[in-house]
GROMACS .gro file of N, CA, C and O in nm:
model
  444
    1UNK      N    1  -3.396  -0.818 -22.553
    1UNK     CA    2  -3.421  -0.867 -22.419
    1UNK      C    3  -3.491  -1.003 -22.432
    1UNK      O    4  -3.571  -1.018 -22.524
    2UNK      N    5  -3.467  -1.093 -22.353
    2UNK     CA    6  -3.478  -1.218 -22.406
    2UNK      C    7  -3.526  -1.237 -22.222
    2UNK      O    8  -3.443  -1.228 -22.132
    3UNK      N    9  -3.706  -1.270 -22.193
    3UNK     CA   10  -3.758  -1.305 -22.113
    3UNK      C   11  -3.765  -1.441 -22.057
    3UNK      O   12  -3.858  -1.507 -22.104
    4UNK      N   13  -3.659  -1.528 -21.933
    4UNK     CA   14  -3.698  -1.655 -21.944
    4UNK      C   15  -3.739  -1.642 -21.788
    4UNK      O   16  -3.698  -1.557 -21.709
    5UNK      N   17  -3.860  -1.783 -21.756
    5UNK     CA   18  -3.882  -1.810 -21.658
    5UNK      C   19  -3.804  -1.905 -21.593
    5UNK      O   20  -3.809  -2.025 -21.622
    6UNK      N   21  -3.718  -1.851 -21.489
    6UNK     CA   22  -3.665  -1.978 -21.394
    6UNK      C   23  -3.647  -1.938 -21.303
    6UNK      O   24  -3.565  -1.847 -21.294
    7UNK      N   25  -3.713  -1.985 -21.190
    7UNK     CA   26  -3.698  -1.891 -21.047
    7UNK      C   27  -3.623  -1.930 -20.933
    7UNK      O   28  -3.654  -1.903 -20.817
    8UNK      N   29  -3.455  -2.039 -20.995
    8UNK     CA   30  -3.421  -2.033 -20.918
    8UNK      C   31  -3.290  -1.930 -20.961
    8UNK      O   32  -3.232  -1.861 -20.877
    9UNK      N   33  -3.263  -1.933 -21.064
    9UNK     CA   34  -3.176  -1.763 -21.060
    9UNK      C   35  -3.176  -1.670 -20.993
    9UNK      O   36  -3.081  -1.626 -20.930
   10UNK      N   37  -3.289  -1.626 -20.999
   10UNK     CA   38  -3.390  -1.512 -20.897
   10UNK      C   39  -3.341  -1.522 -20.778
   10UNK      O   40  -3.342  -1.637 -20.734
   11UNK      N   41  -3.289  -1.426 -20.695
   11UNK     CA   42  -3.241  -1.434 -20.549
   11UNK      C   43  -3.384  -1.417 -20.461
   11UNK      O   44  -3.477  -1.340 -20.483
   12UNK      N   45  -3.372  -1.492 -20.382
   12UNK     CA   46  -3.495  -1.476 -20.284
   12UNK      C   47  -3.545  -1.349 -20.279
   12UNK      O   48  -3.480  -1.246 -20.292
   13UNK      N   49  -3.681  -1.362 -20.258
   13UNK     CA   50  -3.740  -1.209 -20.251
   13UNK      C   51  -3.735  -1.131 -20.363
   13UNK      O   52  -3.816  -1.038 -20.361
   14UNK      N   53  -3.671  -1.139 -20.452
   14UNK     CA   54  -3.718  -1.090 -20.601
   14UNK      C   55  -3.807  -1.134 -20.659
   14UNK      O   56  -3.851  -1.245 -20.627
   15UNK      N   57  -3.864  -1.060 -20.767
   15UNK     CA   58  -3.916  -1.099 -20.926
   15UNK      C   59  -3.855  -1.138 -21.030
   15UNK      O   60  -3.904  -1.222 -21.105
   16UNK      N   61  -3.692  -1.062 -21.055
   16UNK     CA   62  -3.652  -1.110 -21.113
   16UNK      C   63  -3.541  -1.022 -21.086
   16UNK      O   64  -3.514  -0.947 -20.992
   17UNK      N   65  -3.458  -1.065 -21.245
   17UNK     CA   66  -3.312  -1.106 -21.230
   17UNK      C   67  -3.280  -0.994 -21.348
   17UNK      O   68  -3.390  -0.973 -21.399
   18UNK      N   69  -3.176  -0.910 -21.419
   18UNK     CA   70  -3.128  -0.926 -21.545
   18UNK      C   71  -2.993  -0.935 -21.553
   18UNK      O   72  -2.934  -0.869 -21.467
   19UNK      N   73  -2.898  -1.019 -21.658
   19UNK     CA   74  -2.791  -1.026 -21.702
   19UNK      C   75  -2.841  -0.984 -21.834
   19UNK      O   76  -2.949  -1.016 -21.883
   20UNK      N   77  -2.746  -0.903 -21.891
   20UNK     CA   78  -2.773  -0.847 -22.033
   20UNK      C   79  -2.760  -0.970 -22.117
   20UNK      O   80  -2.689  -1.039 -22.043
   21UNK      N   81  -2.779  -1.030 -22.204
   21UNK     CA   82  -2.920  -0.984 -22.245
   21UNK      C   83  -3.082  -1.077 -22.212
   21UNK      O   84  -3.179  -1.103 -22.283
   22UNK      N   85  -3.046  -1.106 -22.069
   22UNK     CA   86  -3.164  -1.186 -22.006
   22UNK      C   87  -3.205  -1.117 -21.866
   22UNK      O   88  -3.162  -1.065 -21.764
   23UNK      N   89  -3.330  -1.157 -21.943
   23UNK     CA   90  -3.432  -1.099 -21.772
   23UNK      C   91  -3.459  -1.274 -21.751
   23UNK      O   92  -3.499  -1.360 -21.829
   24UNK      N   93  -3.419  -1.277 -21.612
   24UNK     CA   94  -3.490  -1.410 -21.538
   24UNK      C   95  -3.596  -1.411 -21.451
   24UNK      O   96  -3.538  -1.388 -21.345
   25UNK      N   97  -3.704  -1.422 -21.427
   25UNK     CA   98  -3.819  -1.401 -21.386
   25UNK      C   99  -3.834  -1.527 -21.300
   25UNK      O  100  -3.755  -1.620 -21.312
   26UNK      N  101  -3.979  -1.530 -21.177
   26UNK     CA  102  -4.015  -1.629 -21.086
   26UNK      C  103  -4.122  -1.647 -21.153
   26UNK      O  104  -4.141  -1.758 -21.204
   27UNK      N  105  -4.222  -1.537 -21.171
   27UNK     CA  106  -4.409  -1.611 -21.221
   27UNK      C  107  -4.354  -1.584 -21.414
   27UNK      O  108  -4.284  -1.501 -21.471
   28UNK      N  109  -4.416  -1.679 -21.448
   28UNK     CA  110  -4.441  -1.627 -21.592
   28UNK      C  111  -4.554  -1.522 -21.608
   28UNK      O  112  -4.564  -1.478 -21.722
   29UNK      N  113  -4.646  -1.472 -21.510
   29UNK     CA  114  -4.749  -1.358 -21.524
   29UNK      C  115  -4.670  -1.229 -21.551
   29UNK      O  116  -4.715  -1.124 -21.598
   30UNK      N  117  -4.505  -1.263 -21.503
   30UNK     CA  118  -4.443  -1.099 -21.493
   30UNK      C  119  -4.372  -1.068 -21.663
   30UNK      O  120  -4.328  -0.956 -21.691
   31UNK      N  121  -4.369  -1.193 -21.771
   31UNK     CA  122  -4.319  -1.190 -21.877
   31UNK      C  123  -4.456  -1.105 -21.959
   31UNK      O  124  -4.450  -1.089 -22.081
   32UNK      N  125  -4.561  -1.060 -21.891
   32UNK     CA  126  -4.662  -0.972 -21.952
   32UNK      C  127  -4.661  -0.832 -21.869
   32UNK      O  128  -4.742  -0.745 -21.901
   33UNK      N  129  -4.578  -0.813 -21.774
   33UNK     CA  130  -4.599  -0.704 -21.689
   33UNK      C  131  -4.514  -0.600 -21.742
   33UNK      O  132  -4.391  -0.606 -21.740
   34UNK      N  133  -4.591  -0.493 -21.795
   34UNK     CA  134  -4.493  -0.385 -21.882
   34UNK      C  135  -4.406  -0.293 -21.790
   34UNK      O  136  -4.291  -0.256 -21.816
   35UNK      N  137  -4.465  -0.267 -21.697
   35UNK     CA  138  -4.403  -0.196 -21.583
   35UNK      C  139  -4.300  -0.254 -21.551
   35UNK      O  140  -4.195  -0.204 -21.591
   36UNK      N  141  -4.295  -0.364 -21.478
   36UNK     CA  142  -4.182  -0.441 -21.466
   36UNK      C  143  -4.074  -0.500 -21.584
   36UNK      O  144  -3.954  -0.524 -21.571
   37UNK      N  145  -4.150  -0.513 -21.688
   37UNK     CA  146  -4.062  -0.518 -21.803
   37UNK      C  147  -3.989  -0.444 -21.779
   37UNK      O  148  -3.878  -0.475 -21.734
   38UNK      N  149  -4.038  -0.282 -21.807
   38UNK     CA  150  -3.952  -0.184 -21.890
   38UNK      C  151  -3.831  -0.145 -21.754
   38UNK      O  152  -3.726  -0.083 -21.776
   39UNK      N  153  -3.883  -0.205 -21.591
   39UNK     CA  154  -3.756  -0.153 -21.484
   39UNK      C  155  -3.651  -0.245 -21.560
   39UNK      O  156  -3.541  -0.200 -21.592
   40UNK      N  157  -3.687  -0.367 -21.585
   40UNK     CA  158  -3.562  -0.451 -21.631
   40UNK      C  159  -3.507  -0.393 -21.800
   40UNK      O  160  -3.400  -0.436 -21.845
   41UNK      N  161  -3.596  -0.292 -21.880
   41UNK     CA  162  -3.526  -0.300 -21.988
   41UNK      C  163  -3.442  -0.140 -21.948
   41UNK      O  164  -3.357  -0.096 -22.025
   42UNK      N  165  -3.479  -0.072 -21.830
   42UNK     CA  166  -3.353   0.039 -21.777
   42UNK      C  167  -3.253  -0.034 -21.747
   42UNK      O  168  -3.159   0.013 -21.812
   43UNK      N  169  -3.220  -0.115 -21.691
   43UNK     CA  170  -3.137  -0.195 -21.626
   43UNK      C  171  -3.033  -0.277 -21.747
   43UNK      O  172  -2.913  -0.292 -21.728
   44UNK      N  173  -3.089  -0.315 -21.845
   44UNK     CA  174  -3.069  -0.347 -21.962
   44UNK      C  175  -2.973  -0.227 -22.058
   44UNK      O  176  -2.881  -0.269 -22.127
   45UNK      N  177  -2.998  -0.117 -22.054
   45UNK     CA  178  -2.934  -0.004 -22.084
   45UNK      C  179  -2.800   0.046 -21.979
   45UNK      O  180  -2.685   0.090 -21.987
   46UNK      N  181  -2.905   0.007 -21.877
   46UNK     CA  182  -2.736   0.046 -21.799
   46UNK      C  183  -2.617  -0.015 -21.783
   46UNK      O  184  -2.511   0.042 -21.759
   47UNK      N  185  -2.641  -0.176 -21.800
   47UNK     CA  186  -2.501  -0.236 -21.801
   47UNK      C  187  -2.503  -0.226 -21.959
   47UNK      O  188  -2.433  -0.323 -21.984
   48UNK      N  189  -2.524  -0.193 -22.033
   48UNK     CA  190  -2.478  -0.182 -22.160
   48UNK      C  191  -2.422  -0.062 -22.204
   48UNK      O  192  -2.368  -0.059 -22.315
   49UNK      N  193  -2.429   0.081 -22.102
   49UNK     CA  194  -2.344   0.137 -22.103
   49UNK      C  195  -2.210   0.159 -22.011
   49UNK      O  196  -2.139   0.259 -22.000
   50UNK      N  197  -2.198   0.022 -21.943
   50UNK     CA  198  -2.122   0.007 -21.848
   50UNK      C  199  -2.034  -0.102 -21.876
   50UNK      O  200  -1.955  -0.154 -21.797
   51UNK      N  201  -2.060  -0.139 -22.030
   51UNK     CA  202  -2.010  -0.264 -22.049
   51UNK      C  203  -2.028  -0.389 -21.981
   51UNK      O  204  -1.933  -0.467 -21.990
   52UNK      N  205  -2.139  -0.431 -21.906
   52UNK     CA  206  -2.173  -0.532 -21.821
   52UNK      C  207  -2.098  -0.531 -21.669
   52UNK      O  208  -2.150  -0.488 -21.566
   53UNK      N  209  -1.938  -0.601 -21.686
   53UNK     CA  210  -1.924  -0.645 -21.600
   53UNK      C  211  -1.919  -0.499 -21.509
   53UNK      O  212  -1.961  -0.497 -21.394
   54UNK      N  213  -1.871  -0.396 -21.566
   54UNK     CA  214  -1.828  -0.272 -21.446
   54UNK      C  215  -1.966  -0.205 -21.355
   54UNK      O  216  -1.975  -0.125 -21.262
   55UNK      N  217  -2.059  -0.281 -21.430
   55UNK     CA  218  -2.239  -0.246 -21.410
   55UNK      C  219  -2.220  -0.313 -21.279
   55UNK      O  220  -2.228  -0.249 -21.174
   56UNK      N  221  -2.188  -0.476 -21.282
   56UNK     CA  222  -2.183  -0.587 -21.179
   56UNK      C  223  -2.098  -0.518 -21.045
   56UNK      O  224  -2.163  -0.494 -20.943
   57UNK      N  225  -1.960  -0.488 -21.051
   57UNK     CA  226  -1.891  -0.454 -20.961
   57UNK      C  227  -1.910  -0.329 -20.901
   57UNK      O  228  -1.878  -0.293 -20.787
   58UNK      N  229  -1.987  -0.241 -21.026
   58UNK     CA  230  -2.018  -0.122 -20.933
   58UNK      C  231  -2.156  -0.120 -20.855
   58UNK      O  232  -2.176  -0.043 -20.761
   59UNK      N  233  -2.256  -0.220 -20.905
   59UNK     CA  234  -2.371  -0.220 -20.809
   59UNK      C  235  -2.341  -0.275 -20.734
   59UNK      O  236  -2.397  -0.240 -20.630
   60UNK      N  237  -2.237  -0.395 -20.716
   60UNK     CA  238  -2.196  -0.458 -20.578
   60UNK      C  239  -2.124  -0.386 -20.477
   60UNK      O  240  -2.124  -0.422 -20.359
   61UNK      N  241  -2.053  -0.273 -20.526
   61UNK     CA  242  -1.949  -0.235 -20.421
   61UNK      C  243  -2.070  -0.044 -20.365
   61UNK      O  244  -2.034   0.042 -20.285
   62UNK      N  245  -2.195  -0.045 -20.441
   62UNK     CA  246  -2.282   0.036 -20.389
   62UNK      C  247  -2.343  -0.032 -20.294
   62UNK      O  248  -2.334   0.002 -20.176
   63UNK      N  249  -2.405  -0.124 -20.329
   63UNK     CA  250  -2.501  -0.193 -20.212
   63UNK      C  251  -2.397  -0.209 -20.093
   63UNK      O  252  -2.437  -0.160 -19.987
   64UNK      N  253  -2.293  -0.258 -20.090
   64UNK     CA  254  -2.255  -0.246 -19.944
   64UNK      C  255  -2.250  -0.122 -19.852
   64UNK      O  256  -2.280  -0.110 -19.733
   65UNK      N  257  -2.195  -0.012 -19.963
   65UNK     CA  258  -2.169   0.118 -19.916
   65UNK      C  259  -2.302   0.186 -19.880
   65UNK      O  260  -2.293   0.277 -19.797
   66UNK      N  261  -2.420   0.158 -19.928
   66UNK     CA  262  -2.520   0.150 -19.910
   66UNK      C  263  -2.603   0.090 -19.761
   66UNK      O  264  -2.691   0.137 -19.689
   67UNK      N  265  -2.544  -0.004 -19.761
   67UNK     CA  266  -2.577  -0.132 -19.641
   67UNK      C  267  -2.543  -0.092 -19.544
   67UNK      O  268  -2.623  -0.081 -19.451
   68UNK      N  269  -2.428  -0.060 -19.532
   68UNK     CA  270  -2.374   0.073 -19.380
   68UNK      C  271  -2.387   0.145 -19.397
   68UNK      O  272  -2.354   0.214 -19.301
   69UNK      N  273  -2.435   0.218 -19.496
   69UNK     CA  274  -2.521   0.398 -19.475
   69UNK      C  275  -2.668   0.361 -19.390
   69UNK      O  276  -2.725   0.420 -19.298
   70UNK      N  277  -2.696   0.258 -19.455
   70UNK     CA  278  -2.896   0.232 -19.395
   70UNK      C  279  -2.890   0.130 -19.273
   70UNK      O  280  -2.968   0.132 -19.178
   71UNK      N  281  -2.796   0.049 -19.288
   71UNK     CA  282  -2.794  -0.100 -19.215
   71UNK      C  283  -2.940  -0.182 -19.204
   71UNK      O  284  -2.997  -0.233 -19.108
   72UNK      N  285  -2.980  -0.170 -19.377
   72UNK     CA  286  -3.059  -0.244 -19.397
   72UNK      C  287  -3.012  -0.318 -19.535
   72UNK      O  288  -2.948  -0.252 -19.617
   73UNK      N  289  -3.035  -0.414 -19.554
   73UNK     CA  290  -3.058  -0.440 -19.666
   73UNK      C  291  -3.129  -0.407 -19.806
   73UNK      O  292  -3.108  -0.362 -19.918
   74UNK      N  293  -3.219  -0.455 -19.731
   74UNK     CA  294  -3.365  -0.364 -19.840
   74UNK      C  295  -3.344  -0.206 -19.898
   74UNK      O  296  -3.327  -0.166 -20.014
   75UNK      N  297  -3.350  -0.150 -19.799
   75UNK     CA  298  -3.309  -0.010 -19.759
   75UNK      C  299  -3.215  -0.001 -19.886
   75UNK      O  300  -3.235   0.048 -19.998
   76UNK      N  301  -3.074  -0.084 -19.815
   76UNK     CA  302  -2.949  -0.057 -19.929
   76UNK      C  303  -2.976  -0.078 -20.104
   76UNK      O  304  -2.933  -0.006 -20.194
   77UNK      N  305  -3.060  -0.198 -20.116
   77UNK     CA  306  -3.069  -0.212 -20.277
   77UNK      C  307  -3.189  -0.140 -20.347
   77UNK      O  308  -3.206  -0.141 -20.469
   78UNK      N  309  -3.290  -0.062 -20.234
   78UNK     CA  310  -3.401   0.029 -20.321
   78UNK      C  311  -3.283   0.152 -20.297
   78UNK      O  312  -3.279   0.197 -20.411
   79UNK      N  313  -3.192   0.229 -20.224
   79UNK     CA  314  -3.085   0.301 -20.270
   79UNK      C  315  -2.980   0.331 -20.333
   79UNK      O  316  -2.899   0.423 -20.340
   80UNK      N  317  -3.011   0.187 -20.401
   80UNK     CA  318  -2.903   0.172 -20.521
   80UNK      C  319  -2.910   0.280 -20.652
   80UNK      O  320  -3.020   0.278 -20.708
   81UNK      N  321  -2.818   0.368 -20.708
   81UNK     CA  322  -2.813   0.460 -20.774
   81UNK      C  323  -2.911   0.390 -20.949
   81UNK      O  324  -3.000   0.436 -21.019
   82UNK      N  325  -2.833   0.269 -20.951
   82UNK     CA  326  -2.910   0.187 -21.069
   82UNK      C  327  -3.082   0.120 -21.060
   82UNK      O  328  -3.149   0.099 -21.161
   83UNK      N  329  -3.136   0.094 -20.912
   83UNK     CA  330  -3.208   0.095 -20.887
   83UNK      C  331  -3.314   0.198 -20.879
   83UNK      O  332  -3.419   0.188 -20.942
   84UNK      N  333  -3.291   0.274 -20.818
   84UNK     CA  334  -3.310   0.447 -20.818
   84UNK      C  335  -3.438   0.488 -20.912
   84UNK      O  336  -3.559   0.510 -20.912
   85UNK      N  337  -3.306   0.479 -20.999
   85UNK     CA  338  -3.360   0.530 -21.174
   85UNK      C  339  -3.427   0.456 -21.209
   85UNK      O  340  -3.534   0.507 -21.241
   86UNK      N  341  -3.422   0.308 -21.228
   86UNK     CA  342  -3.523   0.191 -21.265
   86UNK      C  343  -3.667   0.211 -21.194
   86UNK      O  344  -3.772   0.221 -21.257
   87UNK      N  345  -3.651   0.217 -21.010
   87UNK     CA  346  -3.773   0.249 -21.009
   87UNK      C  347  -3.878   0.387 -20.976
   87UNK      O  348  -3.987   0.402 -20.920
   88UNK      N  349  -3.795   0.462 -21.034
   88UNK     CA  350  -3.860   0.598 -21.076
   88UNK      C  351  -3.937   0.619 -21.205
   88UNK      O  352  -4.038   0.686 -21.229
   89UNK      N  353  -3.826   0.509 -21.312
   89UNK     CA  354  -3.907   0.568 -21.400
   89UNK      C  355  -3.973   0.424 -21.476
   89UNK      O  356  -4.023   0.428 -21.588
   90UNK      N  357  -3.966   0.338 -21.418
   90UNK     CA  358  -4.093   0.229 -21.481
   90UNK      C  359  -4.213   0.236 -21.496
   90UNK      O  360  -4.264   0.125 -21.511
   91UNK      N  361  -4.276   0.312 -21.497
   91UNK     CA  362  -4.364   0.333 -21.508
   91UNK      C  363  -4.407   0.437 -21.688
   91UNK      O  364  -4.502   0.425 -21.765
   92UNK      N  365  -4.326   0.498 -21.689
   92UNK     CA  366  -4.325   0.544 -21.798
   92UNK      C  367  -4.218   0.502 -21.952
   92UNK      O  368  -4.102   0.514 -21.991
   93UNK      N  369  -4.329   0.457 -21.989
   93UNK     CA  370  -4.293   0.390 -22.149
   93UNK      C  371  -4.203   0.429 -22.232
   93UNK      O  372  -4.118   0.357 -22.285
   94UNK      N  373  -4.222   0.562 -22.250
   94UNK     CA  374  -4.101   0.652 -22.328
   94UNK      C  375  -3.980   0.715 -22.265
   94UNK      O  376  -3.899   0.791 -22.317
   95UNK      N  377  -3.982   0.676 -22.164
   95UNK     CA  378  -3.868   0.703 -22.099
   95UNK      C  379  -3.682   0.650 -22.108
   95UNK      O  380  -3.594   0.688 -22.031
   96UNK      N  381  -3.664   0.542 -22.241
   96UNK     CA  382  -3.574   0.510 -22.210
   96UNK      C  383  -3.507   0.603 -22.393
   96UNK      O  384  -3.392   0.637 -22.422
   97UNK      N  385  -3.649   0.615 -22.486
   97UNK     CA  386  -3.613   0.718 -22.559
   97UNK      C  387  -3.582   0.818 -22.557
   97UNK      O  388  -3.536   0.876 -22.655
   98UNK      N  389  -3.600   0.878 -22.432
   98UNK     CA  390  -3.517   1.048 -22.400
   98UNK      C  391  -3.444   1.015 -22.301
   98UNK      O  392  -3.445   1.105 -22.216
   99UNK      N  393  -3.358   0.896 -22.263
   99UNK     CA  394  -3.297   0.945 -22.131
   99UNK      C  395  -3.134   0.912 -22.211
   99UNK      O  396  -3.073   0.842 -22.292
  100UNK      N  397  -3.123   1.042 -22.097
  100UNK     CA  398  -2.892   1.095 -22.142
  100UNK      C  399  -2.843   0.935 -22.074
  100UNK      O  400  -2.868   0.843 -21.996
  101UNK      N  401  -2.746   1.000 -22.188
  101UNK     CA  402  -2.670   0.833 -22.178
  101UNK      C  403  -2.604   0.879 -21.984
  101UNK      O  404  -2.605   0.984 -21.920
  102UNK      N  405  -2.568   0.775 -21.960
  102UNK     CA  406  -2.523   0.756 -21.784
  102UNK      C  407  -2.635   0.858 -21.700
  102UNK      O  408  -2.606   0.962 -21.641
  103UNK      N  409  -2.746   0.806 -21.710
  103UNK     CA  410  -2.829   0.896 -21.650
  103UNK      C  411  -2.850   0.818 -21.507
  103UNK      O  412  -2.930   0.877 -21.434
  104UNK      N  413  -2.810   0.731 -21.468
  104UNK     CA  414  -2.787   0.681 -21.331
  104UNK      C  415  -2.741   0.757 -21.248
  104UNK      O  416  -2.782   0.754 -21.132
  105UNK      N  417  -2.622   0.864 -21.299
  105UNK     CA  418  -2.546   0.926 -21.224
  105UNK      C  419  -2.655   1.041 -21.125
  105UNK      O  420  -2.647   1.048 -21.002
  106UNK      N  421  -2.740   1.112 -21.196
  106UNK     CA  422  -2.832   1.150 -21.145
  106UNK      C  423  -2.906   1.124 -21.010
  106UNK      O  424  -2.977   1.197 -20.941
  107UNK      N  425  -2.857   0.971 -20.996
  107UNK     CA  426  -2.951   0.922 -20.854
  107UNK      C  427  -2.835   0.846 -20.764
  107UNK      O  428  -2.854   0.742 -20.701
  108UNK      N  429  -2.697   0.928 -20.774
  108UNK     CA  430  -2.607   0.843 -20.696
  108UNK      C  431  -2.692   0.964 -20.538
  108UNK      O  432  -2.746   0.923 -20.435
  109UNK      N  433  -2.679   1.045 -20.564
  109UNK     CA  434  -2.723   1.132 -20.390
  109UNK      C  435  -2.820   1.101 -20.369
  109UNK      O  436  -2.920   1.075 -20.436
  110UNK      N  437  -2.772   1.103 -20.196
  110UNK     CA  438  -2.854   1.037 -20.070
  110UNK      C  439  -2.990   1.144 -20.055
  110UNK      O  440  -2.985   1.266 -20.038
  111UNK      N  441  -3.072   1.085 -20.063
  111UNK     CA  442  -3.224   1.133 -20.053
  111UNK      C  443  -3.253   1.228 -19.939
  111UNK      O  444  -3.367   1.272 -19.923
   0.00000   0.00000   0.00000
């Protein structure tokens, strides 16, 4: 994982960004933030078992489906199945050593 600061990658209202194998960040304070690290190094695992681009097209074609389930935005991308999982389990460190491979699938259902 290769941490760079440039915040105009970053879509508004984020922290940051990842394309495998880059996290793009806004503050450089967040290239020390382990919590937030480790949501981006789930995220990091998941298009890498998705082969990247199918990671891209399938979080894009969730968030919409998403977007008219909530008709929010926000709403739609913290319900994102890849999101989900990222921020459930950032918080815990060892978590990407025990987790089943496609464990996203786990958080495709609606809450």
């Amino acid at each position: 994982m290769i941490v760079l600061v440039l915040k105009y990658l970053t879509p508004k209202g984020f922290r940051g960004i990842t394309v495998f194998p880059f996290v793009f960040v806004v503050r450089k304070e967040d290239k020390k933030d382990t919590v937030f690290l480790n949501h981006e190094k789930i995220h990091i695992r998941q298009q890498l078992e998705l082969v990247l681009l199918p990671f891209f097209i399938w979080y894009g074609i969730e968030f919409l489906i998403r977007w008219r389930q909530y008709g929010n935005r926000h709403t739609a991308y913290r319900n994102i199945s890849f999101e989900r999982e990222a921020y459930a389990n950032e918080a815990n460190p060892d978590y990407l050593s025990k987790r089943p491979f496609w464990h996203f699938i786990k958080y495709l259902k609606k809450k």
